[in-house]
Amino acid sequence: MAFSDLFRIKREIIEVGRRMYARGMVAANDGNISVRLGGGLFAVTAAGVSKGFMTPDDIVVVNEEGRRVEGGGKPTSEAKLHLFAYSRRPDVGAICHAHPPYATAFAVSGRELPPNILPEIILTVGGEIPLAPYATPSTEELARSIEEHLGEAGAFLLANHGALTLGGDLTQAYYRLETLEHYAKIAWLALSLGEVKPLPEGELDRLWCISKGMDPSCREPDENGEAAPPGTG
Ligand SMILES: [Zn+2]
């Protein structure tokens, strides 16, 4: 990869870190960000740095085994989690991990976010936000904790820990983190008012079709009574 491309990606990671910190999604040195560079290499944030005040020296290039190939810092302790997700999801180009308070409150209470209540979350993040079981931060077990739902999900709650979002690029991964936290805040407020009302029946299918760029009725049965199977397209 050209030096100028790596520099641009480092600037993007720094900007996303600054926004995560400014929005209170991380405290002190929490959180980590990574981008797939191609050729089996990844840019990851260094361990022990505030995401609000990073410089290009705080981004390290690692290989698929997590070994440092460029940069002076030590890679984030969660590099295993990021690299595991990249290895299973060729469609993923960037990953954000943070401890945003509302999403993390759901993760700490062991409670999944109510599905099927807001169209925006389905269009931006996807219909499913799994709650991955608790595992010790920085361990191989944490990486494995997301395995069961890694197939299609764009965002995870990590029990007693925080949130993880995946995207085709860094903008998408970061926007999913913002949207997830915004959604968790709305859900928390709505639950404090009482029950939340689900979207009308069939709406999840319609939104899924729209999110894939297809006709809203793409999952409705055709004249032969056959609906497109879930997960196709
Ligand atoms: Zn964390």
PDB file of C-alpha atoms and ligand atoms in Angstrom:
ATOM      1  CA  MET A   1       0.000   0.000   0.000  1.00  0.00           C
ATOM      2  CA  ALA A   2       1.196   3.501  -0.829  1.00  0.00           C
ATOM      3  CA  PHE A   3       2.549   5.555   2.057  1.00  0.00           C
ATOM      4  CA  SER A   4      -0.006   8.297   1.307  1.00  0.00           C
ATOM      5  CA  ASP A   5      -2.879   5.775   1.648  1.00  0.00           C
ATOM      6  CA  LEU A   6      -1.615   4.593   5.031  1.00  0.00           C
ATOM      7  CA  PHE A   7      -1.265   8.189   6.187  1.00  0.00           C
ATOM      8  CA  ARG A   8      -4.849   8.945   5.090  1.00  0.00           C
ATOM      9  CA  ILE A   9      -6.166   5.888   6.927  1.00  0.00           C
ATOM     10  CA  LYS A  10      -4.244   6.899  10.059  1.00  0.00           C
ATOM     11  CA  ARG A  11      -5.840  10.374   9.878  1.00  0.00           C
ATOM     12  CA  GLU A  12      -9.302   8.766   9.559  1.00  0.00           C
ATOM     13  CA  ILE A  13      -8.669   6.535  12.575  1.00  0.00           C
ATOM     14  CA  ILE A  14      -7.500   9.558  14.587  1.00  0.00           C
ATOM     15  CA  GLU A  15     -10.676  11.466  13.647  1.00  0.00           C
ATOM     16  CA  VAL A  16     -12.960   8.569  14.577  1.00  0.00           C
ATOM     17  CA  GLY A  17     -11.110   8.204  17.895  1.00  0.00           C
ATOM     18  CA  ARG A  18     -11.556  11.901  18.576  1.00  0.00           C
ATOM     19  CA  ARG A  19     -15.311  11.635  17.922  1.00  0.00           C
ATOM     20  CA  MET A  20     -15.675   8.521  20.099  1.00  0.00           C
ATOM     21  CA  TYR A  21     -13.943  10.327  22.963  1.00  0.00           C
ATOM     22  CA  ALA A  22     -15.821  13.618  22.441  1.00  0.00           C
ATOM     23  CA  ARG A  23     -19.167  11.771  22.521  1.00  0.00           C
ATOM     24  CA  GLY A  24     -18.329  10.021  25.783  1.00  0.00           C
ATOM     25  CA  MET A  25     -18.225   6.564  24.212  1.00  0.00           C
ATOM     26  CA  VAL A  26     -14.858   5.901  25.850  1.00  0.00           C
ATOM     27  CA  ALA A  27     -13.064   7.125  28.980  1.00  0.00           C
ATOM     28  CA  ALA A  28      -9.313   7.447  29.499  1.00  0.00           C
ATOM     29  CA  ASN A  29      -7.590   4.851  27.253  1.00  0.00           C
ATOM     30  CA  ASP A  30     -10.693   2.725  26.542  1.00  0.00           C
ATOM     31  CA  GLY A  31     -11.682   1.436  23.150  1.00  0.00           C
ATOM     32  CA  ASN A  32      -9.893   0.483  19.959  1.00  0.00           C
ATOM     33  CA  ILE A  33     -10.237   0.959  16.218  1.00  0.00           C
ATOM     34  CA  SER A  34      -8.870  -0.974  13.253  1.00  0.00           C
ATOM     35  CA  VAL A  35      -8.902  -0.887   9.451  1.00  0.00           C
ATOM     36  CA  ARG A  36      -8.099  -3.677   6.995  1.00  0.00           C
ATOM     37  CA  LEU A  37      -5.274  -2.486   4.731  1.00  0.00           C
ATOM     38  CA  GLY A  38      -5.180  -5.430   2.312  1.00  0.00           C
ATOM     39  CA  GLY A  39      -2.362  -7.887   1.755  1.00  0.00           C
ATOM     40  CA  GLY A  40      -2.989  -9.462   5.169  1.00  0.00           C
ATOM     41  CA  LEU A  41      -2.199  -6.229   7.040  1.00  0.00           C
ATOM     42  CA  PHE A  42      -4.287  -4.163   9.443  1.00  0.00           C
ATOM     43  CA  ALA A  43      -3.929  -0.713  11.017  1.00  0.00           C
ATOM     44  CA  VAL A  44      -4.864  -0.875  14.730  1.00  0.00           C
ATOM     45  CA  THR A  45      -4.759   1.639  17.529  1.00  0.00           C
ATOM     46  CA  ALA A  46      -1.900   1.256  19.990  1.00  0.00           C
ATOM     47  CA  ALA A  47      -2.443   0.044  23.558  1.00  0.00           C
ATOM     48  CA  GLY A  48      -2.636   2.591  26.362  1.00  0.00           C
ATOM     49  CA  VAL A  49      -3.478   5.724  24.388  1.00  0.00           C
ATOM     50  CA  SER A  50      -6.528   7.956  24.726  1.00  0.00           C
ATOM     51  CA  LYS A  51      -8.625   7.740  21.570  1.00  0.00           C
ATOM     52  CA  GLY A  52      -9.272  11.470  21.951  1.00  0.00           C
ATOM     53  CA  PHE A  53      -5.658  12.533  21.542  1.00  0.00           C
ATOM     54  CA  MET A  54      -4.026  10.169  19.063  1.00  0.00           C
ATOM     55  CA  THR A  55      -1.238  11.059  16.637  1.00  0.00           C
ATOM     56  CA  PRO A  56      -0.157   8.986  13.592  1.00  0.00           C
ATOM     57  CA  ASP A  57       2.471   7.348  15.854  1.00  0.00           C
ATOM     58  CA  ASP A  58      -0.380   5.823  17.896  1.00  0.00           C
ATOM     59  CA  ILE A  59      -1.509   3.628  14.975  1.00  0.00           C
ATOM     60  CA  VAL A  60       0.346   0.339  14.491  1.00  0.00           C
ATOM     61  CA  VAL A  61       0.328  -1.932  11.427  1.00  0.00           C
ATOM     62  CA  VAL A  62       0.017  -5.643  12.282  1.00  0.00           C
ATOM     63  CA  ASN A  63      -0.209  -8.845  10.268  1.00  0.00           C
ATOM     64  CA  GLU A  64      -2.906 -11.540  10.527  1.00  0.00           C
ATOM     65  CA  GLU A  65      -1.173 -13.039  13.577  1.00  0.00           C
ATOM     66  CA  GLY A  66      -1.208  -9.661  15.323  1.00  0.00           C
ATOM     67  CA  ARG A  67       2.541  -9.195  14.994  1.00  0.00           C
ATOM     68  CA  ARG A  68       3.675  -5.596  14.566  1.00  0.00           C
ATOM     69  CA  VAL A  69       5.164  -4.790  11.169  1.00  0.00           C
ATOM     70  CA  GLU A  70       5.166  -0.978  11.358  1.00  0.00           C
ATOM     71  CA  GLY A  71       4.866   1.672  14.069  1.00  0.00           C
ATOM     72  CA  GLY A  72       6.504   2.085  17.435  1.00  0.00           C
ATOM     73  CA  GLY A  73       3.629   1.353  19.824  1.00  0.00           C
ATOM     74  CA  LYS A  74       2.284  -1.908  21.183  1.00  0.00           C
ATOM     75  CA  PRO A  75      -0.906  -2.987  19.339  1.00  0.00           C
ATOM     76  CA  THR A  76      -4.205  -2.767  21.247  1.00  0.00           C
ATOM     77  CA  SER A  77      -4.800  -5.670  23.610  1.00  0.00           C
ATOM     78  CA  GLU A  78      -8.044  -6.350  21.700  1.00  0.00           C
ATOM     79  CA  ALA A  79      -6.230  -6.975  18.389  1.00  0.00           C
ATOM     80  CA  LYS A  80      -7.190 -10.680  18.741  1.00  0.00           C
ATOM     81  CA  LEU A  81     -10.884  -9.760  18.742  1.00  0.00           C
ATOM     82  CA  HIS A  82     -10.530  -7.561  15.661  1.00  0.00           C
ATOM     83  CA  LEU A  83      -8.378 -10.068  13.739  1.00  0.00           C
ATOM     84  CA  PHE A  84     -10.775 -12.907  14.535  1.00  0.00           C
ATOM     85  CA  ALA A  85     -13.689 -10.898  13.105  1.00  0.00           C
ATOM     86  CA  TYR A  86     -11.694 -10.017   9.961  1.00  0.00           C
ATOM     87  CA  SER A  87     -10.717 -13.658   9.470  1.00  0.00           C
ATOM     88  CA  ARG A  88     -14.363 -14.764   9.502  1.00  0.00           C
ATOM     89  CA  ARG A  89     -15.852 -11.814   7.635  1.00  0.00           C
ATOM     90  CA  PRO A  90     -14.137 -10.903   4.348  1.00  0.00           C
ATOM     91  CA  ASP A  91     -16.783  -8.170   3.882  1.00  0.00           C
ATOM     92  CA  VAL A  92     -15.558  -6.271   6.955  1.00  0.00           C
ATOM     93  CA  GLY A  93     -13.080  -3.459   6.316  1.00  0.00           C
ATOM     94  CA  ALA A  94     -13.091  -1.683   9.697  1.00  0.00           C
ATOM     95  CA  ILE A  95     -14.018  -2.303  13.339  1.00  0.00           C
ATOM     96  CA  CYS A  96     -14.772  -0.041  16.313  1.00  0.00           C
ATOM     97  CA  HIS A  97     -14.893  -1.083  19.960  1.00  0.00           C
ATOM     98  CA  ALA A  98     -16.025   1.285  22.713  1.00  0.00           C
ATOM     99  CA  HIS A  99     -17.917   1.429  26.010  1.00  0.00           C
ATOM    100  CA  PRO A 100     -20.809   3.798  25.142  1.00  0.00           C
ATOM    101  CA  PRO A 101     -22.865   4.198  28.346  1.00  0.00           C
ATOM    102  CA  TYR A 102     -26.392   3.352  27.191  1.00  0.00           C
ATOM    103  CA  ALA A 103     -25.426   0.386  25.015  1.00  0.00           C
ATOM    104  CA  THR A 104     -23.081  -0.821  27.754  1.00  0.00           C
ATOM    105  CA  ALA A 105     -25.872  -0.465  30.337  1.00  0.00           C
ATOM    106  CA  PHE A 106     -27.894  -3.013  28.338  1.00  0.00           C
ATOM    107  CA  ALA A 107     -24.776  -5.202  28.042  1.00  0.00           C
ATOM    108  CA  VAL A 108     -24.197  -4.985  31.813  1.00  0.00           C
ATOM    109  CA  SER A 109     -27.817  -5.793  32.635  1.00  0.00           C
ATOM    110  CA  GLY A 110     -27.589  -8.849  30.396  1.00  0.00           C
ATOM    111  CA  ARG A 111     -30.532  -7.509  28.450  1.00  0.00           C
ATOM    112  CA  GLU A 112     -30.688  -7.493  24.672  1.00  0.00           C
ATOM    113  CA  LEU A 113     -31.788  -4.304  22.969  1.00  0.00           C
ATOM    114  CA  PRO A 114     -35.458  -4.570  22.034  1.00  0.00           C
ATOM    115  CA  PRO A 115     -35.506  -5.612  18.366  1.00  0.00           C
ATOM    116  CA  ASN A 116     -37.966  -4.376  15.815  1.00  0.00           C
ATOM    117  CA  ILE A 117     -38.829  -0.926  17.217  1.00  0.00           C
ATOM    118  CA  LEU A 118     -37.017   1.637  15.031  1.00  0.00           C
ATOM    119  CA  PRO A 119     -36.533   1.499  11.233  1.00  0.00           C
ATOM    120  CA  GLU A 120     -33.271   3.453  11.354  1.00  0.00           C
ATOM    121  CA  ILE A 121     -31.411   0.845  13.372  1.00  0.00           C
ATOM    122  CA  ILE A 122     -32.461  -1.902  10.952  1.00  0.00           C
ATOM    123  CA  LEU A 123     -31.359   0.145   7.936  1.00  0.00           C
ATOM    124  CA  THR A 124     -28.046   1.310   9.454  1.00  0.00           C
ATOM    125  CA  VAL A 125     -26.917  -1.553  11.676  1.00  0.00           C
ATOM    126  CA  GLY A 126     -29.020  -4.512  10.561  1.00  0.00           C
ATOM    127  CA  GLY A 127     -31.895  -6.338  12.214  1.00  0.00           C
ATOM    128  CA  GLU A 128     -29.849  -8.281  14.720  1.00  0.00           C
ATOM    129  CA  ILE A 129     -27.720  -6.906  17.569  1.00  0.00           C
ATOM    130  CA  PRO A 130     -26.535 -10.007  19.428  1.00  0.00           C
ATOM    131  CA  LEU A 131     -25.488  -9.902  23.074  1.00  0.00           C
ATOM    132  CA  ALA A 132     -22.253 -11.904  23.185  1.00  0.00           C
ATOM    133  CA  PRO A 133     -21.501 -13.763  26.441  1.00  0.00           C
ATOM    134  CA  TYR A 134     -18.938 -12.286  28.822  1.00  0.00           C
ATOM    135  CA  ALA A 135     -15.282 -13.134  28.322  1.00  0.00           C
ATOM    136  CA  THR A 136     -12.171 -11.574  29.815  1.00  0.00           C
ATOM    137  CA  PRO A 137     -10.984  -8.555  27.783  1.00  0.00           C
ATOM    138  CA  SER A 138      -7.879  -9.122  25.622  1.00  0.00           C
ATOM    139  CA  THR A 139      -8.232 -12.937  25.632  1.00  0.00           C
ATOM    140  CA  GLU A 140      -8.833 -15.430  22.832  1.00  0.00           C
ATOM    141  CA  GLU A 141     -12.119 -16.244  24.642  1.00  0.00           C
ATOM    142  CA  LEU A 142     -13.383 -12.717  23.994  1.00  0.00           C
ATOM    143  CA  ALA A 143     -12.669 -13.167  20.289  1.00  0.00           C
ATOM    144  CA  ARG A 144     -14.577 -16.488  20.350  1.00  0.00           C
ATOM    145  CA  SER A 145     -17.492 -14.947  22.283  1.00  0.00           C
ATOM    146  CA  ILE A 146     -18.808 -13.290  19.123  1.00  0.00           C
ATOM    147  CA  GLU A 147     -18.351 -16.375  16.919  1.00  0.00           C
ATOM    148  CA  GLU A 148     -21.902 -17.702  17.151  1.00  0.00           C
ATOM    149  CA  HIS A 149     -23.437 -14.539  15.686  1.00  0.00           C
ATOM    150  CA  LEU A 150     -20.577 -13.394  13.486  1.00  0.00           C
ATOM    151  CA  GLY A 151     -22.321 -14.514  10.298  1.00  0.00           C
ATOM    152  CA  GLU A 152     -24.108 -11.303   9.390  1.00  0.00           C
ATOM    153  CA  ALA A 153     -24.238  -8.954  12.387  1.00  0.00           C
ATOM    154  CA  GLY A 154     -22.971  -5.377  12.039  1.00  0.00           C
ATOM    155  CA  ALA A 155     -23.002  -4.673  15.777  1.00  0.00           C
ATOM    156  CA  PHE A 156     -22.637  -6.600  19.027  1.00  0.00           C
ATOM    157  CA  LEU A 157     -23.173  -5.920  22.692  1.00  0.00           C
ATOM    158  CA  LEU A 158     -20.415  -7.571  24.745  1.00  0.00           C
ATOM    159  CA  ALA A 159     -21.848  -8.664  28.103  1.00  0.00           C
ATOM    160  CA  ASN A 160     -20.436  -6.716  31.085  1.00  0.00           C
ATOM    161  CA  HIS A 161     -18.100  -4.890  28.729  1.00  0.00           C
ATOM    162  CA  GLY A 162     -19.308  -2.689  25.853  1.00  0.00           C
ATOM    163  CA  ALA A 163     -20.060  -2.588  22.144  1.00  0.00           C
ATOM    164  CA  LEU A 164     -18.393  -3.745  18.942  1.00  0.00           C
ATOM    165  CA  THR A 165     -19.341  -2.613  15.442  1.00  0.00           C
ATOM    166  CA  LEU A 166     -18.187  -3.872  12.039  1.00  0.00           C
ATOM    167  CA  GLY A 167     -18.402  -2.057   8.715  1.00  0.00           C
ATOM    168  CA  GLY A 168     -17.354  -2.265   5.102  1.00  0.00           C
ATOM    169  CA  ASP A 169     -15.251   0.826   5.814  1.00  0.00           C
ATOM    170  CA  LEU A 170     -14.391   2.956   8.836  1.00  0.00           C
ATOM    171  CA  THR A 171     -17.214   5.433   8.272  1.00  0.00           C
ATOM    172  CA  GLN A 172     -19.780   2.635   8.305  1.00  0.00           C
ATOM    173  CA  ALA A 173     -18.268   0.963  11.391  1.00  0.00           C
ATOM    174  CA  TYR A 174     -18.237   4.293  13.247  1.00  0.00           C
ATOM    175  CA  TYR A 175     -21.752   5.306  12.189  1.00  0.00           C
ATOM    176  CA  ARG A 176     -22.996   1.932  13.383  1.00  0.00           C
ATOM    177  CA  LEU A 177     -21.434   2.662  16.778  1.00  0.00           C
ATOM    178  CA  GLU A 178     -23.104   6.087  16.929  1.00  0.00           C
ATOM    179  CA  THR A 179     -26.443   4.666  15.780  1.00  0.00           C
ATOM    180  CA  LEU A 180     -26.223   1.779  18.247  1.00  0.00           C
ATOM    181  CA  GLU A 181     -25.659   4.162  21.165  1.00  0.00           C
ATOM    182  CA  HIS A 182     -28.389   6.548  20.002  1.00  0.00           C
ATOM    183  CA  TYR A 183     -30.751   3.592  19.705  1.00  0.00           C
ATOM    184  CA  ALA A 184     -29.816   2.262  23.147  1.00  0.00           C
ATOM    185  CA  LYS A 185     -30.522   5.680  24.639  1.00  0.00           C
ATOM    186  CA  ILE A 186     -33.946   5.871  22.976  1.00  0.00           C
ATOM    187  CA  ALA A 187     -34.747   2.308  24.051  1.00  0.00           C
ATOM    188  CA  TRP A 188     -33.723   3.099  27.642  1.00  0.00           C
ATOM    189  CA  LEU A 189     -35.928   6.219  27.681  1.00  0.00           C
ATOM    190  CA  ALA A 190     -38.867   4.381  26.087  1.00  0.00           C
ATOM    191  CA  LEU A 191     -38.565   1.465  28.519  1.00  0.00           C
ATOM    192  CA  SER A 192     -38.600   3.945  31.405  1.00  0.00           C
ATOM    193  CA  LEU A 193     -42.020   5.083  30.106  1.00  0.00           C
ATOM    194  CA  GLY A 194     -43.326   1.518  30.049  1.00  0.00           C
ATOM    195  CA  GLU A 195     -43.644  -0.999  27.244  1.00  0.00           C
ATOM    196  CA  VAL A 196     -42.179  -0.367  23.804  1.00  0.00           C
ATOM    197  CA  LYS A 197     -44.370  -0.984  20.780  1.00  0.00           C
ATOM    198  CA  PRO A 198     -42.916  -3.129  17.994  1.00  0.00           C
ATOM    199  CA  LEU A 199     -43.071  -2.118  14.339  1.00  0.00           C
ATOM    200  CA  PRO A 200     -46.102  -3.475  12.432  1.00  0.00           C
ATOM    201  CA  GLU A 201     -45.988  -7.092  11.324  1.00  0.00           C
ATOM    202  CA  GLY A 202     -44.014  -7.641   8.128  1.00  0.00           C
ATOM    203  CA  GLU A 203     -42.134  -4.361   8.521  1.00  0.00           C
ATOM    204  CA  LEU A 204     -38.829  -6.070   9.388  1.00  0.00           C
ATOM    205  CA  ASP A 205     -38.950  -7.911   6.058  1.00  0.00           C
ATOM    206  CA  ARG A 206     -39.740  -4.699   4.164  1.00  0.00           C
ATOM    207  CA  LEU A 207     -36.871  -2.833   5.841  1.00  0.00           C
ATOM    208  CA  TRP A 208     -34.519  -5.749   5.196  1.00  0.00           C
ATOM    209  CA  CYS A 209     -35.397  -5.547   1.462  1.00  0.00           C
ATOM    210  CA  ILE A 210     -34.784  -1.778   1.448  1.00  0.00           C
ATOM    211  CA  SER A 211     -31.442  -2.204   3.262  1.00  0.00           C
ATOM    212  CA  LYS A 212     -30.345  -4.577   0.490  1.00  0.00           C
ATOM    213  CA  GLY A 213     -31.414  -2.094  -2.204  1.00  0.00           C
ATOM    214  CA  MET A 214     -34.360  -4.219  -3.301  1.00  0.00           C
ATOM    215  CA  ASP A 215     -38.079  -3.630  -3.671  1.00  0.00           C
ATOM    216  CA  PRO A 216     -39.750  -3.363  -0.218  1.00  0.00           C
ATOM    217  CA  SER A 217     -41.949  -6.344  -1.080  1.00  0.00           C
ATOM    218  CA  CYS A 218     -38.979  -8.591  -2.015  1.00  0.00           C
ATOM    219  CA  ARG A 219     -39.791 -11.025   0.779  1.00  0.00           C
ATOM    220  CA  GLU A 220     -43.530 -11.158   0.192  1.00  0.00           C
ATOM    221  CA  PRO A 221     -44.812 -14.356  -1.439  1.00  0.00           C
ATOM    222  CA  ASP A 222     -45.024 -14.152  -5.255  1.00  0.00           C
ATOM    223  CA  GLU A 223     -47.947 -15.498  -7.324  1.00  0.00           C
ATOM    224  CA  ASN A 224     -46.657 -19.040  -6.737  1.00  0.00           C
ATOM    225  CA  GLY A 225     -46.823 -18.438  -2.998  1.00  0.00           C
ATOM    226  CA  GLU A 226     -43.048 -18.510  -2.642  1.00  0.00           C
ATOM    227  CA  ALA A 227     -41.198 -15.912  -0.608  1.00  0.00           C
ATOM    228  CA  ALA A 228     -37.472 -15.232  -0.965  1.00  0.00           C
ATOM    229  CA  PRO A 229     -35.771 -17.252   1.764  1.00  0.00           C
ATOM    230  CA  PRO A 230     -34.312 -15.211   4.649  1.00  0.00           C
ATOM    231  CA  GLY A 231     -30.718 -14.167   4.152  1.00  0.00           C
ATOM    232  CA  THR A 232     -30.783 -14.258   0.350  1.00  0.00           C
ATOM    233  CA  GLY A 233     -29.925 -11.314  -1.844  1.00  0.00           C
TER     234      GLY A 233
HETATM  235 ZN    ZN B   1     -13.344  -2.693  25.981  1.00  0.00          ZN
END
